[in-house]
CSV table of C-alpha atoms and ligand atoms in Angstrom, one decimal:
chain,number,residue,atom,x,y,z
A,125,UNK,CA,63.6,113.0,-9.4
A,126,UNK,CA,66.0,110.1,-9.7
A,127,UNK,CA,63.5,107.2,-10.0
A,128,UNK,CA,61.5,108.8,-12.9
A,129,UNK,CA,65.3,109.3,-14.4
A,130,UNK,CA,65.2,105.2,-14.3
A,131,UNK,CA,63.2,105.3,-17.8
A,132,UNK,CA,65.1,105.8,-20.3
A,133,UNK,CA,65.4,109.4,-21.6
A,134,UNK,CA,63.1,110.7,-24.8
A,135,UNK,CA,66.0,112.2,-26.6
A,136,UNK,CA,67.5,110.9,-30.0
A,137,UNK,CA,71.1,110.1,-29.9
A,138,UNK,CA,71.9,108.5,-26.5
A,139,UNK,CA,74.5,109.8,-24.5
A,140,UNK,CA,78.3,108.3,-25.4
A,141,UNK,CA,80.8,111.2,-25.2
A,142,UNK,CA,82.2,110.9,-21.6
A,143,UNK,CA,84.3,113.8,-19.3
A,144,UNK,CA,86.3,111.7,-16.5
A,145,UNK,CA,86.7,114.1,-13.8
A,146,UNK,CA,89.5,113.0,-11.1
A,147,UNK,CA,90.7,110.7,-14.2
A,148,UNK,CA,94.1,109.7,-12.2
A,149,UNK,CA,92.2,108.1,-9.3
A,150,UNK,CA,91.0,104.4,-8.5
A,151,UNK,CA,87.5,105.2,-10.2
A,152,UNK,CA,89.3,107.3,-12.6
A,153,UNK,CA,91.6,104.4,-14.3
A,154,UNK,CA,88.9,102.2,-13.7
A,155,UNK,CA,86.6,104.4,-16.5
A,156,UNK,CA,89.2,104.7,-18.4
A,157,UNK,CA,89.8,100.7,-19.2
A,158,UNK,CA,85.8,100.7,-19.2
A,159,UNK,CA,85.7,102.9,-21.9
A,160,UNK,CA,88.5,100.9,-23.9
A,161,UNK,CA,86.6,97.8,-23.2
A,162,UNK,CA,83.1,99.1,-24.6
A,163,UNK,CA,84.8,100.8,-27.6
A,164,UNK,CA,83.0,102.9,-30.5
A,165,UNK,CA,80.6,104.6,-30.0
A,166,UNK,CA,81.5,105.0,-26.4
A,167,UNK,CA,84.6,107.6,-26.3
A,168,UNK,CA,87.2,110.2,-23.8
A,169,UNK,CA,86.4,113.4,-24.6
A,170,UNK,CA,87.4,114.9,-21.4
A,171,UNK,CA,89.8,113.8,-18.7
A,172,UNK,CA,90.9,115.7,-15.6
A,173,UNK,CA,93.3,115.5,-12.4
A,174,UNK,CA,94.8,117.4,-9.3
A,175,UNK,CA,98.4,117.2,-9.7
A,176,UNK,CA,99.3,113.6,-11.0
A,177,UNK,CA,100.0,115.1,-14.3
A,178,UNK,CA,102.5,112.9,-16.2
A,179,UNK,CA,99.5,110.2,-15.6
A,180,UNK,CA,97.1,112.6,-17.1
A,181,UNK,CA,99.2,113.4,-20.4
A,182,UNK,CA,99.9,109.7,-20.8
A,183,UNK,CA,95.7,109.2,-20.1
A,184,UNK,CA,95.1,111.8,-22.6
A,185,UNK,CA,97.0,110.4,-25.6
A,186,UNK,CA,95.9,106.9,-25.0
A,187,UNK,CA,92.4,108.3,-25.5
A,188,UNK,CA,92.8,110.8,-27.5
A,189,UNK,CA,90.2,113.5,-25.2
A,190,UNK,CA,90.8,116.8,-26.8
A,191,UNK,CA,90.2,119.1,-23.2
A,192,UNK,CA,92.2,118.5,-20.3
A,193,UNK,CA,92.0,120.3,-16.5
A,194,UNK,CA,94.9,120.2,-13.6
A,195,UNK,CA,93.1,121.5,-10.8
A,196,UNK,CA,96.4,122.5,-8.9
A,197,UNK,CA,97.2,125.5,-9.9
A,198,UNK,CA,100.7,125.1,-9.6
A,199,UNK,CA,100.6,121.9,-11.1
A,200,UNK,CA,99.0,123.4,-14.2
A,201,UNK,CA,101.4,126.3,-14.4
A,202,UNK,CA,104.5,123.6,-14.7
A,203,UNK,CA,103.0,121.3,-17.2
A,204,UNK,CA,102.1,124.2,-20.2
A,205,UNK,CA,105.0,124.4,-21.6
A,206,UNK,CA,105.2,121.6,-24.1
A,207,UNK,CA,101.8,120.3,-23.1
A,208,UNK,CA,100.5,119.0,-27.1
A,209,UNK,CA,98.7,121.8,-28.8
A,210,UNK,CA,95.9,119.6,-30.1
A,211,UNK,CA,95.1,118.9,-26.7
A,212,UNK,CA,93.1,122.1,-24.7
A,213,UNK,CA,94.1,122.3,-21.1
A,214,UNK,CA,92.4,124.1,-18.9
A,215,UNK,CA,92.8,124.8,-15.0
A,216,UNK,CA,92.1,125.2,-11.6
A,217,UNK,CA,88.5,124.6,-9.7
A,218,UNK,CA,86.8,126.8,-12.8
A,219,UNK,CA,88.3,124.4,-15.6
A,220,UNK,CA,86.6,121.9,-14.1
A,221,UNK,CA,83.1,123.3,-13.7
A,222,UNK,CA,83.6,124.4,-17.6
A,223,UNK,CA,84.6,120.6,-18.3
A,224,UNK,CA,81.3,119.5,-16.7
A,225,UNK,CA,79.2,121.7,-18.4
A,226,UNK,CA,80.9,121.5,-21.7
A,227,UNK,CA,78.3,121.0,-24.7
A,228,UNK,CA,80.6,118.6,-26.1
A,229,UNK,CA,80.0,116.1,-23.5
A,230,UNK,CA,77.1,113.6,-22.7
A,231,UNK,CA,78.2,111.7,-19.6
A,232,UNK,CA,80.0,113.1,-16.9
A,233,UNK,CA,82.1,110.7,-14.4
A,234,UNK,CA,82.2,112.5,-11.2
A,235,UNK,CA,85.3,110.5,-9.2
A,236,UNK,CA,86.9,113.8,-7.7
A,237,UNK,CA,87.3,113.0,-4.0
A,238,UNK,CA,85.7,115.1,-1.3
A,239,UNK,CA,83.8,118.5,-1.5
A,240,UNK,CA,86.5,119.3,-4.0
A,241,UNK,CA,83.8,117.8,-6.5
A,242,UNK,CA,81.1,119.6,-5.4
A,243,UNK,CA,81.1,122.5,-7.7
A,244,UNK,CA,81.7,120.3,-10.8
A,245,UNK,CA,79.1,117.8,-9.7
A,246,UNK,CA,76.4,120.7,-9.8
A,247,UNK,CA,77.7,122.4,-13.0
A,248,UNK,CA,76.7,119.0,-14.5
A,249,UNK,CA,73.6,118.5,-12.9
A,250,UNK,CA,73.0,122.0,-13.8
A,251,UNK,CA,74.0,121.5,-17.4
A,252,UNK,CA,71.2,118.5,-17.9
A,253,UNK,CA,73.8,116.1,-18.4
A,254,UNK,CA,74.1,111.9,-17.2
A,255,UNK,CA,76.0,112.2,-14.2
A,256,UNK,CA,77.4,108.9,-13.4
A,257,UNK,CA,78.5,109.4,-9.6
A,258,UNK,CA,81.3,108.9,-7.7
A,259,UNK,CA,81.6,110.9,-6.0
A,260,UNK,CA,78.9,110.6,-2.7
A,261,UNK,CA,80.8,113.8,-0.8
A,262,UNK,CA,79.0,116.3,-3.3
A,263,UNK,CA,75.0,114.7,-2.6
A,264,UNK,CA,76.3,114.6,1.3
A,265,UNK,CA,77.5,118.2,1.3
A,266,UNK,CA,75.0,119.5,-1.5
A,267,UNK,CA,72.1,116.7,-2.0
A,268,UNK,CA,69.2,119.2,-1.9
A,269,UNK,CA,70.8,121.3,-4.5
A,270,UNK,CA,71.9,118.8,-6.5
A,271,UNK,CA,68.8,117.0,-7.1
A,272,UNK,CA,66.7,120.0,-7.7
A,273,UNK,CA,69.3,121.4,-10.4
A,274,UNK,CA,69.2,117.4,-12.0
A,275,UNK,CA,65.6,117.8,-11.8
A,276,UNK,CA,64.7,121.1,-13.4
A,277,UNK,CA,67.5,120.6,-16.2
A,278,UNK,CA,66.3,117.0,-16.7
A,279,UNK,CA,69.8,115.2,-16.0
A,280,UNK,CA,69.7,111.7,-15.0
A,281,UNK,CA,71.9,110.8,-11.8
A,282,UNK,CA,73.0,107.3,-11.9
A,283,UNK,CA,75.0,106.3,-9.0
A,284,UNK,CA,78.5,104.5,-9.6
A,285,UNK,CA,78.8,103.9,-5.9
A,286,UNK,CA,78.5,99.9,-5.6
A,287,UNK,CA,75.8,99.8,-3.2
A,288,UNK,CA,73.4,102.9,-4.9
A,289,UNK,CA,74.5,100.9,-8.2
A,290,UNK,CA,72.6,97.6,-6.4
A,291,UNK,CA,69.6,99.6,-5.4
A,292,UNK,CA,69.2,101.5,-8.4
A,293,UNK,CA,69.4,98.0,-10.4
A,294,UNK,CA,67.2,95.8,-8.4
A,295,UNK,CA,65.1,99.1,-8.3
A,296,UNK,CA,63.4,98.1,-11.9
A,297,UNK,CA,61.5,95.0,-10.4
A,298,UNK,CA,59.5,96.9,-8.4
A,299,UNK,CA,57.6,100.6,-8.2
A,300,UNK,CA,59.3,103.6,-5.9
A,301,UNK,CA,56.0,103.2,-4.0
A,302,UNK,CA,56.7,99.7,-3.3
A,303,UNK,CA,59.8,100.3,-1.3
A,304,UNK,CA,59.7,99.2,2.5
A,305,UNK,CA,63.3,100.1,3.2
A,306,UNK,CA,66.9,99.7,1.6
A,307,UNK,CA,69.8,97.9,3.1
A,308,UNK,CA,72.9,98.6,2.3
A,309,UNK,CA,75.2,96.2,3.1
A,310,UNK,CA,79.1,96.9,4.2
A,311,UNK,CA,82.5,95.0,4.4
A,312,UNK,CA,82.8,96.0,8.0
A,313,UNK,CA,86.2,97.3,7.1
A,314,UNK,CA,89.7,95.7,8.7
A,315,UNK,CA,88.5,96.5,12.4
A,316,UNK,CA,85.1,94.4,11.7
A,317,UNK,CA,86.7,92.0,14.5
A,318,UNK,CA,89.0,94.3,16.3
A,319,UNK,CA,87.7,95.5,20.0
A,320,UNK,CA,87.9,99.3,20.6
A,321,UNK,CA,90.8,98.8,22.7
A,322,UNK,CA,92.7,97.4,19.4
A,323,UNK,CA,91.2,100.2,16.8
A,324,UNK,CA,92.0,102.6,19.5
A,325,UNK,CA,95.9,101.9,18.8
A,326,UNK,CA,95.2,101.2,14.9
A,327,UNK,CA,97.6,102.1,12.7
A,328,UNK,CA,97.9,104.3,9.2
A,329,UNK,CA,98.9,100.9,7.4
A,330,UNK,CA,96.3,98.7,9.4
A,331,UNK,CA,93.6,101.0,8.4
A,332,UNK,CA,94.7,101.1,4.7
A,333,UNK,CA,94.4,97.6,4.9
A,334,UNK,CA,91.0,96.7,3.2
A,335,UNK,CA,90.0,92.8,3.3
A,336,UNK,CA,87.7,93.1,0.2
A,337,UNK,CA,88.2,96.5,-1.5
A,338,UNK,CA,91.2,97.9,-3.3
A,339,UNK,CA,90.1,101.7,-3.2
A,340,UNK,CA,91.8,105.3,-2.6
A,341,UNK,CA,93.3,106.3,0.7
A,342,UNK,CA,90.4,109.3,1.5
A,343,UNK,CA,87.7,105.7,1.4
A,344,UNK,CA,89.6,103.5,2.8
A,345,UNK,CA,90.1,105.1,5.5
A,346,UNK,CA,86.1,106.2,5.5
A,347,UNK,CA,85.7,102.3,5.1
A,348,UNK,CA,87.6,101.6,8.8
A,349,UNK,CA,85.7,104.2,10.3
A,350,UNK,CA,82.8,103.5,8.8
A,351,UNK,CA,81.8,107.1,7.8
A,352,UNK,CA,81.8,105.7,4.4
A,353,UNK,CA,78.5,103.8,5.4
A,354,UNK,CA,77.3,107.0,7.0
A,355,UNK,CA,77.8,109.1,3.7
A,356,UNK,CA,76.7,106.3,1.9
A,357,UNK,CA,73.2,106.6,4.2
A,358,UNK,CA,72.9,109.9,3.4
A,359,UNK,CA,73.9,109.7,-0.3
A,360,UNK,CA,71.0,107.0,-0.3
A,361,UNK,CA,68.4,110.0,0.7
A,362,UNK,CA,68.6,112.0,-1.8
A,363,UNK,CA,69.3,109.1,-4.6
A,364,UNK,CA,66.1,107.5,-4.2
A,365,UNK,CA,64.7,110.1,-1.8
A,366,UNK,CA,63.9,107.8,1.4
A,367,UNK,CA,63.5,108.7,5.2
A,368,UNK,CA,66.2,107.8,8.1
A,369,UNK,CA,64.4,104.7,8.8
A,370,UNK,CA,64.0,103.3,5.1
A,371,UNK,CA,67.6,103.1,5.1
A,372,UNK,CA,69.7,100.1,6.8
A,373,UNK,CA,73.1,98.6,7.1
A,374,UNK,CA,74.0,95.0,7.6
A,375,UNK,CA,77.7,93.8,7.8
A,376,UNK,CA,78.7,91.5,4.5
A,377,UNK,CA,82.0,90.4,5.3
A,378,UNK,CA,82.6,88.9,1.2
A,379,UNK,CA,81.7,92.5,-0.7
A,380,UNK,CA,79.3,90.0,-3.3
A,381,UNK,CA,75.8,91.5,-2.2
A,382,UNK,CA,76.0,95.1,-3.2
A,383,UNK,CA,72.8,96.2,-1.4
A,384,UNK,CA,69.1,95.1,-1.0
A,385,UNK,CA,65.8,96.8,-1.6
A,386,UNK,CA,63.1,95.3,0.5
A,387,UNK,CA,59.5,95.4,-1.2
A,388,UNK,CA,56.5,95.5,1.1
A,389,UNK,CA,55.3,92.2,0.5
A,390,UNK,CA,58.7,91.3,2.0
A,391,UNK,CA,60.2,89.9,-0.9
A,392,UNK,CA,64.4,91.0,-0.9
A,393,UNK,CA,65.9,92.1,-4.1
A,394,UNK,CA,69.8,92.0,-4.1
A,395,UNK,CA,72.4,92.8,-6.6
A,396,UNK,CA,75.1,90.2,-6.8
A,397,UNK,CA,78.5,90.8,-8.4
A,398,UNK,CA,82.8,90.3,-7.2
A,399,UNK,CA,84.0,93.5,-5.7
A,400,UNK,CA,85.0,95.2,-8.8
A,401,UNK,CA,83.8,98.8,-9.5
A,402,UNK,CA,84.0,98.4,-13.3
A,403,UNK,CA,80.6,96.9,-13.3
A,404,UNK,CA,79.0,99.9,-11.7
A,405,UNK,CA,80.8,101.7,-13.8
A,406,UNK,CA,80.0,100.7,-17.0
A,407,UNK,CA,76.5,100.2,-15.8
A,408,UNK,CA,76.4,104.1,-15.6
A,409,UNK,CA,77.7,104.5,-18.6
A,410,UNK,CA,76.2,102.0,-20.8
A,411,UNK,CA,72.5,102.4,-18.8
A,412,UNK,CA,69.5,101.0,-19.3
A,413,UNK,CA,71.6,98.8,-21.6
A,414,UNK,CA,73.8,95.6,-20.0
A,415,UNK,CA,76.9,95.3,-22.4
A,416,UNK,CA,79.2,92.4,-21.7
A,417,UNK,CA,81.3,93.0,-19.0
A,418,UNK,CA,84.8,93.6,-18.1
A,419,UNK,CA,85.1,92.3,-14.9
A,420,UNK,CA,85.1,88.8,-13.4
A,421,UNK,CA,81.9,86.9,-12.9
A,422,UNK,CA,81.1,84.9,-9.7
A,423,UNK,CA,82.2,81.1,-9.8
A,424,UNK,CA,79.1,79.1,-8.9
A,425,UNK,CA,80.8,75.6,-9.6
A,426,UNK,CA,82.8,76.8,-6.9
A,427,UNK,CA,81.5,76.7,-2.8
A,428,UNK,CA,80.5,80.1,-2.3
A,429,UNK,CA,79.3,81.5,1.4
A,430,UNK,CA,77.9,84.6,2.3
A,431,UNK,CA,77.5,86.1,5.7
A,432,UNK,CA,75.5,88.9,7.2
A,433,UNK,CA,75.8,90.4,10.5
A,434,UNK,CA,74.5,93.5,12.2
A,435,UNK,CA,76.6,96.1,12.7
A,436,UNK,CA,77.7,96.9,16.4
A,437,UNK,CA,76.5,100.8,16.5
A,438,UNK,CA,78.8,100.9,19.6
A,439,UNK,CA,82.0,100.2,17.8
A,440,UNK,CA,81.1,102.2,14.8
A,441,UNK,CA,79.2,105.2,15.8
A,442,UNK,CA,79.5,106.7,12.5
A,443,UNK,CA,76.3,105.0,11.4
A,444,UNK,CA,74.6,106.6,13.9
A,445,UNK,CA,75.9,109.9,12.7
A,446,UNK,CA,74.7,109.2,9.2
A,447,UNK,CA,71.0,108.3,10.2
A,448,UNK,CA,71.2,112.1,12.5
A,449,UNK,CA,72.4,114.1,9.1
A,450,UNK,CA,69.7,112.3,7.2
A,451,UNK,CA,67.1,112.9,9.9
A,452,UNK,CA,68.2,116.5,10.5
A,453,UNK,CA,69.4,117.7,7.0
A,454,UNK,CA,69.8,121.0,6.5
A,455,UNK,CA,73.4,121.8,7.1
A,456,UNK,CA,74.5,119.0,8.7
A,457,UNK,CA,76.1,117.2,5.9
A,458,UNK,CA,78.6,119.9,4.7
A,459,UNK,CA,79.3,120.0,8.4
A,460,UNK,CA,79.9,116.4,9.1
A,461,UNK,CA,81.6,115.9,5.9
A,462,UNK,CA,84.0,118.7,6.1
A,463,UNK,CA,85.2,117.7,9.5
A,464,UNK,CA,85.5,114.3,8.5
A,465,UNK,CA,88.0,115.4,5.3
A,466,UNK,CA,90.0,117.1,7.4
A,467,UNK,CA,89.7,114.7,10.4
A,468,UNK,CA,91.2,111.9,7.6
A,469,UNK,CA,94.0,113.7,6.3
A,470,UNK,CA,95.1,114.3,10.2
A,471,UNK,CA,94.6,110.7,10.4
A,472,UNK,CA,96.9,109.8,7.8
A,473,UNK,CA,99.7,112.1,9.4
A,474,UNK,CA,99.4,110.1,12.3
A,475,UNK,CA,98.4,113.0,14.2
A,476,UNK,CA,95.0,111.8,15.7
A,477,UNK,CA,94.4,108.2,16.5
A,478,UNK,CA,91.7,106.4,14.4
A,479,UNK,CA,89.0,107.0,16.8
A,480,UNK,CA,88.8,110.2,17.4
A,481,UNK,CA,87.9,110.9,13.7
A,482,UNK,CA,84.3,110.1,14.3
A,483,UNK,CA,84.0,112.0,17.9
A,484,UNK,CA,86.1,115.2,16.3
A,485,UNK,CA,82.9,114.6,13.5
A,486,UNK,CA,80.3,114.6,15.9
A,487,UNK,CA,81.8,117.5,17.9
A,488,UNK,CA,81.9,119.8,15.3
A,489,UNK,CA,78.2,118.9,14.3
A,490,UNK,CA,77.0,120.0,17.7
A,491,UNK,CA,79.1,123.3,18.2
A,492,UNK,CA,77.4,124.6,14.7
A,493,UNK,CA,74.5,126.5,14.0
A,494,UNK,CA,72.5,124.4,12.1
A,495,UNK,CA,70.5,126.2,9.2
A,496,UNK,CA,67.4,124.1,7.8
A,497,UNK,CA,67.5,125.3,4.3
A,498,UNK,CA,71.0,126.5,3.2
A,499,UNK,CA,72.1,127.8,-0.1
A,500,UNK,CA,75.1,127.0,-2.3
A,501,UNK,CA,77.0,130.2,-0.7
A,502,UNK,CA,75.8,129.5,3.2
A,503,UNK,CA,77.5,125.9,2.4
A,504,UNK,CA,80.7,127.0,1.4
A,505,UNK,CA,81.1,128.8,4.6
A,506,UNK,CA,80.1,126.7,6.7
A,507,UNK,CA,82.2,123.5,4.3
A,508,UNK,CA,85.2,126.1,5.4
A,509,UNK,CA,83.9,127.0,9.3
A,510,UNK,CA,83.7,122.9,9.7
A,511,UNK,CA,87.2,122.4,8.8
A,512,UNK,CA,88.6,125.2,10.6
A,513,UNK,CA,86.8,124.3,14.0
A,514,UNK,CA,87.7,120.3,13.2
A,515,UNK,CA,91.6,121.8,12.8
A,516,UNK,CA,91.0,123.6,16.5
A,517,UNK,CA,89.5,120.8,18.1
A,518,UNK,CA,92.6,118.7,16.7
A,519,UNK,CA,94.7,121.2,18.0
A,520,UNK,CA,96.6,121.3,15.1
B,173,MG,MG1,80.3,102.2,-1.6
């Protein structure tokens, strides 16, 4: 389970040959000037993307990985002819699984956005390999799964999400046992001060408009709803394996306190760091080692204040969602998170007011038939059910 995978594995030649998958995203360029920053014996040996191919040719020179995947197949089709023959290139969803399970590869960088990474995320966890994860959609969709694959195979999950990073850091001061509760803390998004009237006429661009964060447009928008917190509860569950009510949220305006453990002799432990993923990052990749780091470092000669507020529930009832699928498990996470993918995207083409993302979420969680203990192939179905009901309920 993941906190035993805090000690440092037994093996001989710790793991340095790293598979980016979703290599043309935010997380994905961020790896890659990680990886250029650590040098020898940290290396590319695998890079992959959807359809942002001329990015991912230019990625795979610079860093020399010799196995390439386009997950589009279309995408893949056009770029074969003159793609570099020392260069393998493999495609679709399949090439990617293959990627993650390659023997070749120690570390696997799971950035893909949404369910669309769940099969790959598995195939690693499968494979017994360090999965450094991104990507929070395949434990909310798949946790159960995932974790028992991780465990039986022996791969170590190290979380590159900020806040899991935080806990999982401030985790080796004290023993799992020890744990009262995790907070994780949260920007509060560009609508932190906005009334409901105001978010209920919010706008695309006002929504992509993070105060602290400079992230994709599928967590942005997560981030002014919120539901990133609530996948980010339930991603905390099966990270360190905790109830509904050992996990809390507390509204950090400044993005400088990652996330908190509380002990239960009350003492706090924090992580502390600018809001810069390429500390996470290379903390997954470099773990249980600290390597100099790429990104800035807080300015103490300079004033420095940090707030924390609780978070209105009543303005952002996507918390509340995320303490339910924790509480409930089962299927509700590939529920919740499928309608929230497809609840996004009709966001973004302006064809559902900010809002209603959450409520279409919550409606589509209550019309289905929840199953306690689903397997890979009952959550596929229901992943595609959920998106087909939150299309209905859309009325698109
Ligand atoms: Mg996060």
């Amino acid at each position: 389970m993941p906190f035993e995978m805090q000690r440092p594995p037994p093996s001989t030649a710790p793991p340095r040959s790293i598979a980016v998958l979703g290599s043309t995203g935010t997380i994905g360029q961020a790896t890659l000037r990680v990886v250029e920053h650590l040098g020898a014996p940290w290396r590319i040996v695998g890079l992959s993307a959807h359809r942002r191919t001329a990015m991912l040719l230019e990625q795979a020179r610079r860093t020399g990985a010799s196995t390439v995947v386009v997950t589009d197949r279309q995408a893949w089709r056009d770029v074969q002819r003159g793609w570099p023959a020392d260069c393998r290139l493999w495609g679709g969803a399949e090439g990617l699984v293959e990627l993650a399970s390659a023997p070749e590869v120690d570390i696997v960088v799971a950035a893909v956005v949404g369910a669309a990474g769940m099969m790959s995320t598995l195939a690693a966890a499968r494979a017994g390999k360090r999965l450094a994860l991104a990507n929070k959609e395949s434990l909310v969709v798949a946790g159960s799964l995932v974790t028992a694959a991780a465990t039986e195979s022996g791969a170590e999950i190290i979380p590159v999400d900020s806040e899991h990073s935080a806990i999982f850091q401030a985790m080796r001061t004290g023993q799992r046992r020890e744990i009262k509760r995790v907070i994780l803390t949260a920007s509060g998004g560009p609508f932190r001060s906005w009334t409901p009237q105001q978010i209920e006429h919010a706008s695309v661009e006002d929504a992509l408009d993070h105060p602290t964060w400079n992230m994709g447009r599928k967590i942005t928008i997560d981030s002014a709803t919120m539901m990133n917190k609530a996948l980010e509860i339930v991603e905390a569950r099966w990270l360190f394996d905790l109830a509904a009510d050992q996990i809390d949220v507390v509204v950090h305006p400044q993005s400088i306190v990652h996330s908190m453990i509380e002990f239960i002799d009350g003492s706090v432990v924090a992580q502390l760091s600018p809001p810069d993923m390429s500390l996470p990052i290379q903390y997954a990749l470099t773990f249980p080692e600290r390597k100099e780091g790429v990104c800035p470092k807080l300015q103490w000669q300079e004033a420095l204040t940090l707030e924390f507020e609780p978070v209105d529930l009543e303005r952002f009832p996507a918390i509340e969602l995320g303490w339910e699928v924790v509480r409930r498990g089962g299927s509700c996470g590939a529920v919740v998170n499928a309608a929230n993918e497809v609840a996004v995207e009709a966001f973004l083409n302006r064809q559902l007011p900010l809002p209603r993302i959450v409520a279409g979420c919550r409606a589509v969680l209550e019309a289905h038939h929840f199953d306690p203990n689903p397997s890979l192939d009952d959550l596929l179905r229901l992943d595609a059910w959920a998106r087909k009901e939150t299309r209905k309920w859309i009325g698109t």
